[in-house]
Amino acid sequence: MVAARKVLIVVGVLVVIGVAVGIIVGVTSGNDDDSANTSSGETTSSSSGSSTGTASGKTSTSSNVSESDLLTNTTASGSGSANKEPSSDPEEAKAALTMLAIGDWGATTDKPGSCCNKYRKVANDSLEMKIDYWAQINIAEILAQAAGDIKPSRIIGHGDNIYWNGAGPDDIDYRMETTFESVYDQPELEGIPWINVVGNHDLGGSEYICGDKDYNFRECESTEEMLKYLNLKFSLQQEYKSANSDRWKLSDHYYVESVEANGVSAASATAT
């Protein structure tokens, strides 16, 4: 019996606009069934794939895959031994460990929802406008509902946390409160660690990167100044401390977050 299984979840910087995705890692176990063996422990396989005991003459009726069948590296001795079917149903199996993932969620502060200017091209009273304008509010509610159902151990962020151009020293606290804390404040999300990376918009996105706050970014005067503010774009988010159980996590440009629950370990490898 193997006490722990390792699952690698590789998370890159993805572009997932306004979509929350559930990641469920489920592990099920079968029963080790040795009843097919005869008293002598020897079996023979016929050409049809059936297994017949040499001592008692009884025919094996076991067709399920045991855990040892899946975890040991053995060579099938007969054509029938490779045709076993798992006894568990993955659709009904209880997940040993769950996570949720979300990307491109960092809405701007000059409107409540979407990062895009699409709403300017549609009628103000249209359903399309309402859905787009309040996009992140809706996504936050859906994310909270999913969290209430599956109780995730982590929420994996795919980057673009602060549109359009990231934050500066003078507005990082304001942006994190307005864009993150006050939007994803549902009770179901409380205390769940968010494992983050930064995206292109966090590092500048669509404008100059030098300057101390959004709408005041300007052309850098030197390479040294450019590197200073480029590093700040990352470190300001990295050093942010959430008042909600310190849930915001951005350990480094490249890092691994490991989780273990119910005998299963999972590693979320992140790259910025």
Short mmCIF file of N, CA and C in Angstrom, two decimals, residues 151-237:
data_model
loop_
_atom_site.label_atom_id
_atom_site.label_comp_id
_atom_site.label_asym_id
_atom_site.label_seq_id
_atom_site.Cartn_x
_atom_site.Cartn_y
_atom_site.Cartn_z
N LYS A 151 -14.53 23.08 -0.92
CA LYS A 151 -13.58 23.39 0.14
C LYS A 151 -12.13 23.31 -0.34
N PRO A 152 -11.72 24.18 -1.24
CA PRO A 152 -10.36 24.08 -1.80
C PRO A 152 -9.29 24.40 -0.77
N SER A 153 -8.15 23.74 -0.92
CA SER A 153 -7.03 24.03 -0.03
C SER A 153 -6.23 25.24 -0.49
N ARG A 154 -6.32 25.56 -1.78
CA ARG A 154 -5.62 26.70 -2.35
C ARG A 154 -6.45 27.30 -3.48
N ILE A 155 -6.22 28.59 -3.75
CA ILE A 155 -6.70 29.24 -4.97
C ILE A 155 -5.46 29.65 -5.75
N ILE A 156 -5.36 29.19 -6.99
CA ILE A 156 -4.18 29.45 -7.81
C ILE A 156 -4.47 30.63 -8.73
N GLY A 157 -3.70 31.70 -8.60
CA GLY A 157 -3.85 32.87 -9.45
C GLY A 157 -2.91 32.80 -10.64
N HIS A 158 -3.44 33.13 -11.82
CA HIS A 158 -2.66 33.02 -13.06
C HIS A 158 -2.05 34.35 -13.49
N GLY A 159 -2.17 35.39 -12.70
CA GLY A 159 -1.53 36.66 -13.03
C GLY A 159 -2.47 37.69 -13.61
N ASP A 160 -1.92 38.87 -13.94
CA ASP A 160 -2.69 40.06 -14.30
C ASP A 160 -3.62 40.42 -13.14
N ASN A 161 -3.00 40.66 -12.01
CA ASN A 161 -3.72 40.94 -10.78
C ASN A 161 -4.12 42.40 -10.64
N ILE A 162 -3.38 43.29 -11.32
CA ILE A 162 -3.66 44.73 -11.23
C ILE A 162 -3.58 45.33 -12.62
N TYR A 163 -4.74 45.50 -13.25
CA TYR A 163 -4.81 46.16 -14.56
C TYR A 163 -4.76 47.68 -14.37
N TRP A 164 -4.36 48.43 -15.41
CA TRP A 164 -3.74 47.97 -16.63
C TRP A 164 -2.24 47.87 -16.49
N ASN A 165 -1.67 48.62 -15.56
CA ASN A 165 -0.22 48.82 -15.56
C ASN A 165 0.46 48.45 -14.25
N GLY A 166 -0.19 47.64 -13.44
CA GLY A 166 0.39 47.33 -12.15
C GLY A 166 0.26 48.49 -11.18
N ALA A 167 0.87 48.34 -10.02
CA ALA A 167 0.78 49.37 -8.99
C ALA A 167 2.14 50.02 -8.76
N GLY A 168 2.10 51.18 -8.13
CA GLY A 168 3.31 51.89 -7.72
C GLY A 168 3.36 51.98 -6.21
N PRO A 169 4.44 52.53 -5.66
CA PRO A 169 4.57 52.63 -4.21
C PRO A 169 3.43 53.41 -3.54
N ASP A 170 2.85 54.37 -4.26
CA ASP A 170 1.83 55.22 -3.64
C ASP A 170 0.42 54.64 -3.71
N ASP A 171 0.19 53.60 -4.52
CA ASP A 171 -1.18 53.10 -4.64
C ASP A 171 -1.31 51.59 -4.49
N ILE A 172 -0.26 50.90 -4.05
CA ILE A 172 -0.35 49.45 -3.93
C ILE A 172 -1.40 49.03 -2.90
N ASP A 173 -1.44 49.69 -1.74
CA ASP A 173 -2.43 49.31 -0.72
C ASP A 173 -3.85 49.58 -1.20
N TYR A 174 -4.03 50.73 -1.84
CA TYR A 174 -5.36 51.07 -2.37
C TYR A 174 -5.80 50.08 -3.42
N ARG A 175 -4.90 49.71 -4.34
CA ARG A 175 -5.26 48.79 -5.40
C ARG A 175 -5.56 47.39 -4.87
N MET A 176 -4.78 46.91 -3.93
CA MET A 176 -5.03 45.58 -3.39
C MET A 176 -6.34 45.54 -2.61
N GLU A 177 -6.66 46.60 -1.92
CA GLU A 177 -7.92 46.65 -1.20
C GLU A 177 -9.10 46.72 -2.16
N THR A 178 -9.01 47.61 -3.15
CA THR A 178 -10.13 47.84 -4.06
C THR A 178 -10.31 46.71 -5.06
N THR A 179 -9.22 46.18 -5.58
CA THR A 179 -9.28 45.18 -6.64
C THR A 179 -9.38 43.76 -6.10
N PHE A 180 -8.78 43.50 -4.95
CA PHE A 180 -8.71 42.14 -4.42
C PHE A 180 -9.56 41.95 -3.16
N GLU A 181 -9.20 42.62 -2.09
CA GLU A 181 -9.83 42.34 -0.80
C GLU A 181 -11.33 42.61 -0.79
N SER A 182 -11.75 43.74 -1.34
CA SER A 182 -13.17 44.10 -1.26
C SER A 182 -14.03 43.40 -2.30
N VAL A 183 -13.40 42.76 -3.28
CA VAL A 183 -14.14 42.01 -4.30
C VAL A 183 -14.27 40.55 -3.89
N TYR A 184 -13.18 39.95 -3.45
CA TYR A 184 -13.18 38.53 -3.06
C TYR A 184 -13.25 38.43 -1.54
N ASP A 185 -14.34 38.96 -0.98
CA ASP A 185 -14.50 39.04 0.47
C ASP A 185 -15.61 38.14 0.99
N GLN A 186 -16.05 37.18 0.20
CA GLN A 186 -17.12 36.29 0.62
C GLN A 186 -16.64 35.36 1.74
N PRO A 187 -17.51 34.99 2.66
CA PRO A 187 -17.12 34.10 3.77
C PRO A 187 -16.52 32.78 3.29
N GLU A 188 -16.99 32.28 2.15
CA GLU A 188 -16.48 30.99 1.65
C GLU A 188 -15.02 31.06 1.22
N LEU A 189 -14.53 32.27 0.93
CA LEU A 189 -13.15 32.44 0.48
C LEU A 189 -12.21 32.84 1.62
N GLU A 190 -12.77 33.04 2.79
CA GLU A 190 -11.98 33.55 3.91
C GLU A 190 -10.87 32.57 4.29
N GLY A 191 -9.66 33.08 4.38
CA GLY A 191 -8.54 32.30 4.87
C GLY A 191 -7.92 31.32 3.90
N ILE A 192 -8.45 31.19 2.69
CA ILE A 192 -7.87 30.27 1.71
C ILE A 192 -6.65 30.93 1.08
N PRO A 193 -5.48 30.32 1.12
CA PRO A 193 -4.29 30.93 0.52
C PRO A 193 -4.44 31.09 -0.99
N TRP A 194 -4.09 32.27 -1.50
CA TRP A 194 -4.03 32.53 -2.94
C TRP A 194 -2.57 32.43 -3.37
N ILE A 195 -2.28 31.49 -4.26
CA ILE A 195 -0.91 31.27 -4.72
C ILE A 195 -0.76 31.98 -6.06
N ASN A 196 0.04 33.03 -6.11
CA ASN A 196 0.02 33.96 -7.23
C ASN A 196 1.30 33.99 -8.06
N VAL A 197 1.13 34.45 -9.28
CA VAL A 197 2.21 34.90 -10.14
C VAL A 197 1.82 36.30 -10.62
N VAL A 198 2.73 36.98 -11.31
CA VAL A 198 2.38 38.25 -11.94
C VAL A 198 2.36 38.07 -13.45
N GLY A 199 1.53 38.86 -14.11
CA GLY A 199 1.44 38.84 -15.56
C GLY A 199 2.00 40.10 -16.17
N ASN A 200 1.86 40.23 -17.48
CA ASN A 200 2.44 41.39 -18.15
C ASN A 200 1.83 42.70 -17.67
N HIS A 201 0.54 42.70 -17.34
CA HIS A 201 -0.08 43.94 -16.88
C HIS A 201 0.40 44.33 -15.48
N ASP A 202 0.78 43.36 -14.68
CA ASP A 202 1.34 43.68 -13.37
C ASP A 202 2.69 44.37 -13.49
N LEU A 203 3.40 44.10 -14.58
CA LEU A 203 4.74 44.64 -14.78
C LEU A 203 4.77 45.87 -15.67
N GLY A 204 3.63 46.37 -16.05
CA GLY A 204 3.59 47.57 -16.90
C GLY A 204 2.46 47.53 -17.89
N GLY A 205 2.34 46.45 -18.61
CA GLY A 205 1.18 46.22 -19.46
C GLY A 205 1.11 47.11 -20.67
N SER A 206 0.51 48.27 -20.54
CA SER A 206 0.20 49.08 -21.72
C SER A 206 0.77 50.49 -21.64
N GLU A 207 1.67 50.73 -20.69
CA GLU A 207 2.12 52.11 -20.50
C GLU A 207 3.55 52.10 -19.95
N TYR A 208 4.09 53.27 -19.68
CA TYR A 208 5.41 53.37 -19.05
C TYR A 208 5.36 52.77 -17.65
N ILE A 209 6.53 52.39 -17.14
CA ILE A 209 6.55 51.74 -15.83
C ILE A 209 7.15 52.61 -14.72
N CYS A 210 7.84 53.67 -15.07
CA CYS A 210 8.44 54.52 -14.04
C CYS A 210 7.39 55.48 -13.48
N GLY A 211 7.41 55.67 -12.18
CA GLY A 211 6.43 56.51 -11.51
C GLY A 211 5.88 55.80 -10.28
N ASP A 212 5.15 56.56 -9.45
CA ASP A 212 4.77 56.05 -8.14
C ASP A 212 3.31 55.62 -8.02
N LYS A 213 2.49 55.88 -9.04
CA LYS A 213 1.11 55.41 -8.98
C LYS A 213 0.51 55.41 -10.38
N ASP A 214 -0.59 54.68 -10.52
CA ASP A 214 -1.25 54.56 -11.81
C ASP A 214 -1.73 55.93 -12.29
N TYR A 215 -1.78 56.08 -13.60
CA TYR A 215 -2.13 57.33 -14.28
C TYR A 215 -1.05 58.41 -14.12
N ASN A 216 0.06 58.03 -13.47
CA ASN A 216 1.19 58.95 -13.36
C ASN A 216 2.49 58.27 -13.81
N PHE A 217 2.36 57.15 -14.46
CA PHE A 217 3.56 56.47 -14.96
C PHE A 217 4.11 57.25 -16.16
N ARG A 218 5.41 57.25 -16.29
CA ARG A 218 6.08 58.08 -17.29
C ARG A 218 7.25 57.31 -17.89
N GLU A 219 7.85 57.91 -18.90
CA GLU A 219 9.03 57.31 -19.52
C GLU A 219 10.20 57.35 -18.54
N CYS A 220 10.90 56.24 -18.45
CA CYS A 220 12.05 56.17 -17.54
C CYS A 220 13.20 57.03 -18.07
N GLU A 221 13.95 57.64 -17.17
CA GLU A 221 15.03 58.53 -17.55
C GLU A 221 16.36 57.81 -17.74
N SER A 222 16.45 56.58 -17.28
CA SER A 222 17.69 55.82 -17.41
C SER A 222 17.40 54.34 -17.27
N THR A 223 18.37 53.53 -17.66
CA THR A 223 18.23 52.08 -17.50
C THR A 223 18.12 51.73 -16.02
N GLU A 224 18.88 52.39 -15.19
CA GLU A 224 18.85 52.11 -13.76
C GLU A 224 17.47 52.39 -13.18
N GLU A 225 16.86 53.50 -13.61
CA GLU A 225 15.53 53.83 -13.10
C GLU A 225 14.51 52.82 -13.61
N MET A 226 14.64 52.41 -14.84
CA MET A 226 13.72 51.41 -15.39
C MET A 226 13.79 50.12 -14.60
N LEU A 227 15.00 49.65 -14.30
CA LEU A 227 15.16 48.41 -13.54
C LEU A 227 14.62 48.56 -12.11
N LYS A 228 14.80 49.74 -11.54
CA LYS A 228 14.28 49.99 -10.20
C LYS A 228 12.76 49.82 -10.16
N TYR A 229 12.07 50.45 -11.09
CA TYR A 229 10.61 50.39 -11.07
C TYR A 229 10.09 49.04 -11.56
N LEU A 230 10.83 48.39 -12.44
CA LEU A 230 10.43 47.05 -12.87
C LEU A 230 10.48 46.09 -11.69
N ASN A 231 11.52 46.18 -10.89
CA ASN A 231 11.61 45.34 -9.69
C ASN A 231 10.53 45.69 -8.67
N LEU A 232 10.22 46.99 -8.58
CA LEU A 232 9.16 47.41 -7.66
C LEU A 232 7.80 46.84 -8.06
N LYS A 233 7.55 46.77 -9.35
CA LYS A 233 6.27 46.22 -9.81
C LYS A 233 6.04 44.84 -9.22
N PHE A 234 7.11 44.05 -9.13
CA PHE A 234 6.99 42.71 -8.56
C PHE A 234 7.00 42.74 -7.04
N SER A 235 7.98 43.42 -6.47
CA SER A 235 8.17 43.35 -5.01
C SER A 235 7.01 43.96 -4.23
N LEU A 236 6.34 44.96 -4.79
CA LEU A 236 5.20 45.56 -4.10
C LEU A 236 4.08 44.54 -3.90
N GLN A 237 3.84 43.71 -4.90
CA GLN A 237 2.85 42.64 -4.74
C GLN A 237 3.39 41.52 -3.86
#
